[in-house]
CSV table of C-alpha atoms in Angstrom, one decimal:
chain,number,residue,atom,x,y,z
A,1,MET,CA,69.0,-43.8,88.6
A,2,ALA,CA,66.4,-42.5,86.1
A,3,SER,CA,62.7,-42.9,87.0
A,4,GLN,CA,60.7,-45.6,85.3
A,5,GLY,CA,58.9,-43.0,83.2
A,6,ASP,CA,62.2,-41.6,82.0
A,7,VAL,CA,63.4,-45.1,81.0
A,8,TYR,CA,60.3,-45.8,78.9
A,9,ARG,CA,60.4,-42.4,77.3
A,10,ARG,CA,64.1,-42.8,76.4
A,11,LEU,CA,63.2,-46.2,75.0
A,12,GLN,CA,60.4,-44.7,72.9
A,13,GLN,CA,62.9,-42.2,71.5
A,14,HIS,CA,65.4,-45.0,70.7
A,15,LEU,CA,62.7,-47.0,68.9
A,16,ASP,CA,61.6,-43.8,67.0
A,17,ALA,CA,65.1,-43.7,65.5
A,18,LEU,CA,64.6,-47.0,63.8
A,19,PRO,CA,63.8,-46.9,60.0
A,20,VAL,CA,60.1,-47.6,60.9
A,21,ALA,CA,59.2,-44.8,63.3
A,22,TYR,CA,57.7,-45.2,66.8
A,23,PRO,CA,56.3,-41.7,67.3
A,24,ALA,CA,55.1,-40.0,70.5
A,25,THR,CA,51.4,-39.2,71.0
A,26,ALA,CA,49.5,-36.8,73.2
A,27,SER,CA,47.9,-39.7,75.0
A,28,GLY,CA,51.1,-41.6,75.8
A,29,VAL,CA,49.6,-44.8,74.5
A,30,GLU,CA,53.1,-45.7,73.0
A,31,ILE,CA,54.5,-45.7,76.6
A,32,ARG,CA,51.7,-48.0,77.8
A,33,ILE,CA,52.6,-50.5,75.0
A,34,LEU,CA,56.3,-50.4,76.1
A,35,LYS,CA,55.3,-51.1,79.7
A,36,ARG,CA,53.3,-54.1,78.6
A,37,LEU,CA,56.3,-55.5,76.7
A,38,PHE,CA,59.3,-54.5,79.0
A,39,THR,CA,59.9,-54.5,82.7
A,40,PRO,CA,61.9,-51.4,83.8
A,41,GLU,CA,65.0,-53.5,84.0
A,42,GLU,CA,64.4,-54.9,80.5
A,43,ALA,CA,63.8,-51.4,79.2
A,44,GLU,CA,67.2,-50.4,80.6
A,45,VAL,CA,68.8,-53.3,78.8
A,46,ALA,CA,66.9,-52.5,75.6
A,47,LEU,CA,68.4,-49.0,75.6
A,48,ALA,CA,71.9,-50.6,75.2
A,49,LEU,CA,70.8,-52.6,72.1
A,50,ASN,CA,71.6,-51.6,68.6
A,51,ALA,CA,69.4,-51.5,65.5
A,52,LEU,CA,71.9,-54.0,64.0
A,53,PRO,CA,72.3,-57.5,65.6
A,54,GLU,CA,75.1,-57.9,68.1
A,55,THR,CA,76.4,-60.6,70.4
A,56,ALA,CA,75.8,-60.5,74.1
A,57,GLU,CA,79.5,-59.9,74.7
A,58,THR,CA,79.3,-56.7,72.6
A,59,ILE,CA,76.2,-55.5,74.4
A,60,GLN,CA,77.7,-56.3,77.8
A,61,ARG,CA,80.4,-53.7,77.2
A,62,ARG,CA,77.7,-51.1,77.5
A,63,LEU,CA,76.3,-52.8,80.6
A,64,PRO,CA,79.4,-53.7,82.7
A,65,ALA,CA,77.4,-54.1,85.9
A,66,ARG,CA,75.9,-57.3,84.4
A,67,SER,CA,77.9,-60.4,83.6
A,68,VAL,CA,77.6,-61.9,80.1
A,69,ASP,CA,75.8,-64.9,81.3
A,70,VAL,CA,73.2,-62.9,83.3
A,71,LEU,CA,72.7,-60.5,80.3
A,72,GLU,CA,72.3,-63.4,77.8
A,73,ARG,CA,69.6,-65.0,80.0
A,74,MET,CA,67.8,-61.7,80.1
A,75,LEU,CA,68.1,-61.1,76.4
A,76,ASP,CA,66.8,-64.6,75.6
A,77,GLN,CA,63.8,-64.0,77.9
A,78,MET,CA,63.1,-60.7,76.0
A,79,VAL,CA,63.3,-62.6,72.7
A,80,ARG,CA,60.8,-65.2,74.0
A,81,LYS,CA,58.5,-62.3,75.0
A,82,GLY,CA,58.7,-60.9,71.5
A,83,ALA,CA,60.1,-57.6,72.8
A,84,ILE,CA,63.4,-57.7,70.8
A,85,PHE,CA,64.9,-59.6,67.9
A,86,GLY,CA,67.2,-62.6,68.4
A,87,VAL,CA,68.9,-64.5,65.7
A,88,HIS,CA,71.4,-67.3,65.5
A,89,GLY,CA,74.6,-66.9,63.5
A,90,PRO,CA,75.3,-68.7,60.2
A,91,ALA,CA,76.0,-72.5,60.2
A,92,GLY,CA,79.0,-73.3,62.2
A,93,ARG,CA,78.7,-70.3,64.5
A,94,ALA,CA,77.2,-70.7,67.9
A,95,ALA,CA,76.9,-67.0,68.8
A,96,LYS,CA,73.5,-65.5,69.1
A,97,ARG,CA,72.8,-61.9,68.2
A,98,TYR,CA,70.2,-59.5,69.5
A,99,SER,CA,68.8,-56.1,68.3
A,100,ARG,CA,66.0,-53.7,68.9
A,101,ALA,CA,62.7,-54.5,67.0
A,102,PRO,CA,60.2,-52.1,65.6
A,103,LEU,CA,56.6,-52.3,66.8
A,104,ALA,CA,55.5,-53.6,63.4
A,105,ILE,CA,56.7,-55.6,61.6
A,106,GLY,CA,58.3,-56.9,64.8
A,107,MET,CA,57.1,-56.7,68.4
A,108,TYR,CA,53.4,-56.8,67.7
A,109,GLU,CA,53.6,-59.8,65.3
A,110,ALA,CA,55.8,-61.6,67.9
A,111,GLN,CA,52.8,-61.5,70.3
A,112,VAL,CA,51.1,-64.3,68.3
A,113,ASP,CA,49.5,-66.8,70.7
A,114,ARG,CA,50.4,-64.5,73.7
A,115,LEU,CA,48.5,-61.4,72.8
A,116,THR,CA,46.3,-59.8,75.5
A,117,LYS,CA,43.1,-57.8,75.1
A,118,GLU,CA,44.7,-54.8,76.8
A,119,LEU,CA,47.7,-54.8,74.4
A,120,GLN,CA,45.4,-55.1,71.4
A,121,GLN,CA,43.3,-52.1,72.6
A,122,ASP,CA,46.5,-50.1,73.0
A,123,PHE,CA,47.7,-51.1,69.5
A,124,ASP,CA,44.4,-50.1,67.9
A,125,GLN,CA,44.5,-46.8,69.7
A,126,TYR,CA,48.1,-46.2,68.6
A,127,LEU,CA,47.2,-46.9,65.0
A,128,ARG,CA,44.5,-44.2,65.1
A,129,GLU,CA,46.7,-41.7,66.9
A,130,GLY,CA,49.9,-41.8,64.8
A,131,PHE,CA,51.4,-45.2,64.2
A,132,ALA,CA,49.3,-45.8,61.0
A,133,ALA,CA,51.4,-43.1,59.3
A,134,SER,CA,54.6,-45.0,60.3
A,135,LEU,CA,53.3,-48.0,58.5
A,136,VAL,CA,52.0,-46.5,55.2
A,137,ARG,CA,53.7,-43.1,54.6
A,138,PRO,CA,57.3,-44.2,53.9
A,139,LYS,CA,58.0,-44.3,50.2
A,140,THR,CA,59.2,-47.9,50.4
A,141,LYS,CA,56.8,-50.1,52.5
A,142,GLN,CA,57.6,-53.2,54.5
A,143,MET,CA,54.9,-55.1,52.6
A,144,ARG,CA,53.4,-55.1,49.2
A,145,THR,CA,50.2,-56.4,47.6
A,146,ILE,CA,50.3,-59.1,45.0
A,147,PRO,CA,47.4,-60.7,43.0
A,148,VAL,CA,45.6,-63.4,44.7
A,149,ASN,CA,46.1,-65.4,41.4
A,150,ALA,CA,48.5,-64.3,38.7
A,151,ARG,CA,46.3,-65.8,36.0
A,152,PHE,CA,44.0,-62.8,36.5
A,153,VAL,CA,46.7,-60.6,34.8
A,154,PRO,CA,46.4,-61.3,31.0
A,155,ASP,CA,48.3,-58.4,29.5
A,156,ARG,CA,51.8,-58.7,30.9
A,157,GLU,CA,54.2,-61.4,32.0
A,158,VAL,CA,53.9,-61.5,35.8
A,159,GLY,CA,57.2,-61.3,37.7
A,160,ARG,CA,58.0,-64.2,40.0
A,161,TYR,CA,57.8,-61.8,43.0
A,162,ASP,CA,54.2,-61.0,42.1
A,163,ASP,CA,53.1,-64.6,41.6
A,164,ALA,CA,52.5,-66.4,44.9
A,165,ARG,CA,52.1,-69.8,43.3
A,166,ARG,CA,55.4,-69.5,41.4
A,167,LEU,CA,57.1,-68.5,44.6
A,168,VAL,CA,55.9,-71.8,46.1
A,169,GLU,CA,56.2,-74.0,43.1
A,170,GLU,CA,59.7,-72.9,42.2
A,171,GLY,CA,60.9,-72.1,45.8
A,172,ALA,CA,63.1,-74.3,47.9
A,173,GLY,CA,61.1,-73.8,51.0
A,174,PRO,CA,60.6,-74.8,53.8
A,175,TRP,CA,57.2,-73.4,54.5
A,176,ALA,CA,55.2,-73.1,57.7
A,177,ALA,CA,52.0,-71.6,58.8
A,178,ARG,CA,51.4,-69.8,62.1
A,179,ASN,CA,48.4,-68.0,63.6
A,180,CYS,CA,47.4,-64.5,62.5
A,181,VAL,CA,48.1,-62.1,65.3
A,182,CYS,CA,45.7,-59.5,63.8
A,183,ARG,CA,42.8,-61.9,63.8
A,184,GLN,CA,43.7,-63.1,67.3
A,185,GLY,CA,43.6,-59.4,68.4
A,186,LYS,CA,40.1,-58.9,67.0
A,187,ASP,CA,38.9,-62.1,68.5
A,188,LEU,CA,40.0,-60.8,71.9
A,189,LEU,CA,37.9,-57.7,71.3
A,190,GLY,CA,34.9,-59.8,70.3
A,191,GLU,CA,35.2,-58.7,66.6
A,192,ARG,CA,35.3,-61.9,64.6
A,193,CYS,CA,36.8,-61.9,61.1
A,194,LYS,CA,34.2,-61.5,58.4
A,195,GLN,CA,36.4,-63.3,55.8
A,196,THR,CA,37.5,-66.5,57.3
A,197,ASP,CA,37.2,-68.8,60.4
A,198,SER,CA,40.8,-69.9,59.9
A,199,ARG,CA,43.5,-68.5,62.0
A,200,ARG,CA,46.7,-70.4,61.1
A,201,VAL,CA,47.1,-68.6,57.7
A,202,CYS,CA,50.3,-66.6,58.1
A,203,LEU,CA,52.7,-68.2,55.7
A,204,MET,CA,56.4,-68.2,56.7
A,205,ILE,CA,59.1,-69.0,54.1
A,206,GLY,CA,62.7,-70.2,54.3
A,207,PRO,CA,64.6,-69.0,57.4
A,208,ALA,CA,61.5,-67.5,58.9
A,209,ALA,CA,59.7,-70.8,58.6
A,210,ARG,CA,62.6,-72.7,60.2
A,211,SER,CA,62.9,-70.3,63.1
A,212,SER,CA,59.1,-70.2,63.6
A,213,VAL,CA,58.8,-74.0,63.7
A,214,ALA,CA,61.8,-74.2,66.1
A,215,SER,CA,60.2,-71.7,68.5
A,216,GLY,CA,56.9,-73.6,68.4
A,217,ASP,CA,55.0,-70.7,66.8
A,218,ALA,CA,54.3,-72.4,63.5
A,219,GLU,CA,53.5,-75.8,61.9
A,220,PRO,CA,55.6,-77.1,59.0
A,221,MET,CA,53.8,-77.2,55.6
A,222,SER,CA,54.5,-79.3,52.5
A,223,ARG,CA,54.5,-77.6,49.1
A,224,GLN,CA,51.1,-79.0,48.3
A,225,GLN,CA,49.7,-77.8,51.7
A,226,THR,CA,51.1,-74.4,51.0
A,227,LEU,CA,49.5,-74.2,47.5
A,228,ALA,CA,46.2,-75.3,49.1
A,229,LEU,CA,46.5,-72.4,51.5
A,230,LEU,CA,46.8,-70.0,48.5
A,231,ASP,CA,43.6,-71.6,47.0
A,232,GLN,CA,41.9,-71.0,50.3
A,233,ALA,CA,42.9,-67.3,50.2
A,234,GLU,CA,41.3,-66.9,46.8
A,235,ARG,CA,38.0,-68.6,47.9
A,236,GLU,CA,37.7,-66.7,51.1
A,237,GLY,CA,38.7,-63.3,49.8
A,238,MET,CA,42.0,-62.7,51.6
A,239,VAL,CA,44.6,-60.2,50.3
A,240,LEU,CA,48.1,-61.5,49.8
A,241,GLN,CA,50.7,-59.2,51.3
A,242,PRO,CA,54.3,-60.6,51.2
A,243,SER,CA,57.4,-58.9,52.7
A,244,ASN,CA,58.5,-56.4,50.2
A,245,ALA,CA,61.4,-58.3,48.7
A,246,GLN,CA,62.0,-60.4,45.6
A,247,ASP,CA,62.3,-63.5,47.8
A,248,PRO,CA,59.9,-62.8,50.6
A,249,VAL,CA,60.2,-64.5,54.0
A,250,PHE,CA,56.5,-64.3,54.7
A,251,ILE,CA,53.1,-63.9,53.0
A,252,CYS,CA,50.3,-62.5,55.1
A,253,PHE,CA,46.8,-63.5,54.2
A,254,CYS,CA,44.9,-60.3,55.1
A,255,CYS,CA,41.4,-58.9,55.3
A,256,GLY,CA,40.1,-55.4,55.5
A,257,CYS,CA,38.4,-56.1,58.9
A,258,CYS,CA,41.4,-57.3,60.8
A,259,CYS,CA,44.7,-56.3,59.1
A,260,GLY,CA,46.4,-53.3,60.7
A,261,VAL,CA,48.2,-52.4,57.5
A,262,LEU,CA,45.0,-52.4,55.4
A,263,GLN,CA,43.1,-50.6,58.1
A,264,ALA,CA,45.9,-48.0,58.2
A,265,ALA,CA,45.8,-47.4,54.5
A,266,ARG,CA,42.0,-47.3,54.4
A,267,GLN,CA,42.1,-44.2,56.8
A,268,PHE,CA,43.5,-42.2,53.9
A,269,PRO,CA,41.5,-41.0,50.9
A,270,LYS,CA,43.9,-42.7,48.4
A,271,PRO,CA,45.0,-46.1,49.7
A,272,ALA,CA,46.6,-46.9,46.4
A,273,GLU,CA,49.3,-44.3,47.2
A,274,TYR,CA,50.2,-46.1,50.4
A,275,LEU,CA,50.4,-49.8,49.3
A,276,HIS,CA,52.9,-51.1,46.7
A,277,SER,CA,51.1,-52.9,43.9
A,278,ASN,CA,51.9,-53.5,40.2
A,279,TYR,CA,48.2,-54.0,39.2
A,280,GLN,CA,44.8,-52.4,39.3
A,281,ALA,CA,41.3,-53.6,38.5
A,282,ALA,CA,39.4,-52.8,35.3
A,283,VAL,CA,35.8,-53.3,34.4
A,284,ASP,CA,34.2,-54.0,31.0
A,285,ALA,CA,31.0,-51.9,31.4
A,286,GLY,CA,29.4,-53.8,28.5
A,287,GLN,CA,29.7,-57.1,30.3
A,288,CYS,CA,28.9,-55.9,33.8
A,289,SER,CA,25.6,-57.3,35.2
A,290,GLU,CA,25.5,-54.9,38.1
A,291,CYS,CA,25.3,-57.7,40.6
A,292,GLY,CA,27.5,-56.0,43.2
A,293,THR,CA,29.5,-59.1,44.0
A,294,CYS,CA,32.8,-57.4,43.5
A,295,HIS,CA,31.8,-54.5,45.7
A,296,ASP,CA,31.5,-56.8,48.6
A,297,ARG,CA,34.8,-58.5,48.0
A,298,CYS,CA,36.9,-55.3,47.8
A,299,PRO,CA,38.7,-54.5,51.1
A,300,MET,CA,39.3,-50.9,50.0
A,301,GLU,CA,35.8,-50.0,48.8
A,302,ALA,CA,37.2,-49.2,45.4
A,303,LEU,CA,34.3,-50.5,43.4
A,304,GLY,CA,31.0,-48.8,43.0
A,305,PHE,CA,28.2,-48.1,40.5
A,306,ALA,CA,28.5,-45.2,38.0
A,307,ASP,CA,26.5,-44.6,34.9
A,308,GLY,CA,24.7,-48.0,35.2
A,309,ALA,CA,27.8,-50.2,35.6
A,310,THR,CA,30.5,-50.9,38.1
A,311,ALA,CA,33.4,-48.4,38.1
A,312,VAL,CA,36.8,-48.6,39.7
A,313,ASP,CA,38.2,-45.8,41.9
A,314,LEU,CA,41.9,-46.2,41.0
A,315,ASP,CA,42.9,-44.0,44.0
A,316,ARG,CA,41.5,-46.8,46.2
A,317,CYS,CA,42.3,-49.9,44.2
A,318,ILE,CA,45.3,-51.9,45.6
A,319,GLY,CA,45.4,-54.5,42.8
A,320,CYS,CA,44.7,-57.5,45.1
A,321,GLY,CA,42.5,-59.2,42.4
A,322,LEU,CA,39.8,-60.4,44.8
A,323,CYS,CA,37.2,-58.8,42.6
A,324,VAL,CA,38.0,-61.0,39.6
A,325,PRO,CA,37.3,-64.7,40.4
A,326,THR,CA,33.7,-64.3,41.7
A,327,CYS,CA,32.5,-62.0,38.9
A,328,PRO,CA,29.7,-64.0,37.3
A,329,SER,CA,29.9,-62.2,34.0
A,330,GLU,CA,33.7,-62.1,33.8
A,331,ALA,CA,33.6,-58.3,33.5
A,332,VAL,CA,36.4,-57.6,35.9
A,333,ARG,CA,40.1,-58.3,35.3
A,334,LEU,CA,43.4,-57.0,36.5
A,335,ARG,CA,45.6,-54.9,34.3
A,336,ALA,CA,49.3,-53.9,34.8
A,337,ARG,CA,50.1,-50.4,36.0
A,338,GLN,CA,52.2,-48.5,33.4
A,339,ARG,CA,55.2,-48.5,35.6
A,340,GLU,CA,56.3,-51.7,37.2
A,341,THR,CA,57.8,-51.5,40.7
A,342,VAL,CA,60.6,-54.1,41.3
A,343,PRO,CA,60.9,-54.9,45.1
A,344,PRO,CA,64.3,-54.8,46.8
A,345,ARG,CA,66.4,-58.0,46.6
A,346,ASP,CA,66.1,-59.0,50.2
A,347,LEU,CA,65.2,-57.7,53.7
A,348,LYS,CA,68.6,-56.2,54.2
A,349,ALA,CA,68.2,-54.1,51.0
A,350,LEU,CA,64.6,-53.3,52.0
A,351,TYR,CA,65.4,-51.8,55.4
A,352,GLY,CA,68.5,-50.1,54.0
A,353,ARG,CA,66.3,-48.3,51.4
A,354,ILE,CA,63.7,-47.4,54.1
A,355,ALA,CA,66.5,-45.9,56.2
A,356,VAL,CA,68.0,-43.9,53.4
A,357,GLU,CA,64.5,-42.5,52.5
A,358,ARG,CA,63.9,-41.5,56.2
A,359,PHE,CA,67.4,-40.3,57.2
A,360,GLY,CA,69.1,-39.5,53.9
A,361,LEU,CA,72.2,-41.1,52.6
A,362,LEU,CA,74.5,-39.1,54.9
A,363,GLY,CA,72.3,-39.7,58.0
A,364,THR,CA,72.2,-43.4,57.3
A,365,ALA,CA,76.0,-43.5,56.8
A,366,MET,CA,76.5,-41.7,60.1
A,367,ARG,CA,74.3,-44.2,61.9
A,368,LEU,CA,76.2,-47.1,60.4
A,369,GLY,CA,79.5,-45.4,61.4
A,370,LYS,CA,78.2,-45.2,65.0
A,371,ALA,CA,77.4,-48.9,64.9
A,372,LEU,CA,80.9,-49.8,63.7
A,373,LEU,CA,82.3,-47.8,66.6
A,374,GLY,CA,80.2,-49.9,69.0
A,375,ARG,CA,77.6,-47.1,69.8
A,376,PRO,CA,73.9,-47.9,69.7
A,377,ILE,CA,71.9,-46.5,66.8
């Protein structure tokens, strides 16, 4: 039998083969994270999981020493721990399906309400030592930035996927709000959020809302309650980051002091290259009163004084729109970027695109072929 260290290293290599990488580091912090999430036996089971959801019966063929019943109980426990993904089949099908999960968006977010100080310390270290690049360097990102209020964009019709209020007003729902794991992590480290005292501000939509409520992780929200949450985001200066799809399944309400994605992007000299956005700020120098209010609201430090007025560093501006509503002289507005980026249709299309960009068309096809043959990818 392989040593425990070998099991965790092999699991790291399997997770690194997902569309969102899980790279090795010199310190080995990525192995510490796995040891906090998986027992050695669970790590062995996770090695038999696929990147695509499969039934316990299919997975058991790779683990013949365990019965299907015993394996299913272990898989369910791993889902409850947030170590793997577990989904129910479509209506009328009782079979559950399981798959490996990336660290983010995946295992880390699943630690909401169970996060420990030690895991948060490891996660922050891993961001600094290599995982930040996994989040922000892929051409297609898992999340995008949309204006905190679409009325701040006067010069182009705003697509529904860039208008949070329309997504709620025209959407079928349901909606639910759960606690923000990023702010919980900072609370554990004694680093209180500078933007808000609220914690239940992660908005789940559609199937994600239903599953979050069913698991007890989230509280259901009415349409009006959800719109009020968007109003709160504008008042308190929170960046809206939905899943990068035309019909997102979540919208994160983020800040520069707690959000791992924003912190990762801010490590680089040009954050605008690493976050999808269709907009950027512009300042009318003739109207600017040099009050500095917008400087304090910007999570990317993209606004500063130049030639006696506020100027926008477009390499750092992510188009969140937080600088607009509190400008007393109405000198700041959002303008559309020349080229509009249309997000993928849904999450399946999103991760398919990320996989092709990372592994190439042939490499992705080979991985799908392995999955069809019942081999883990």
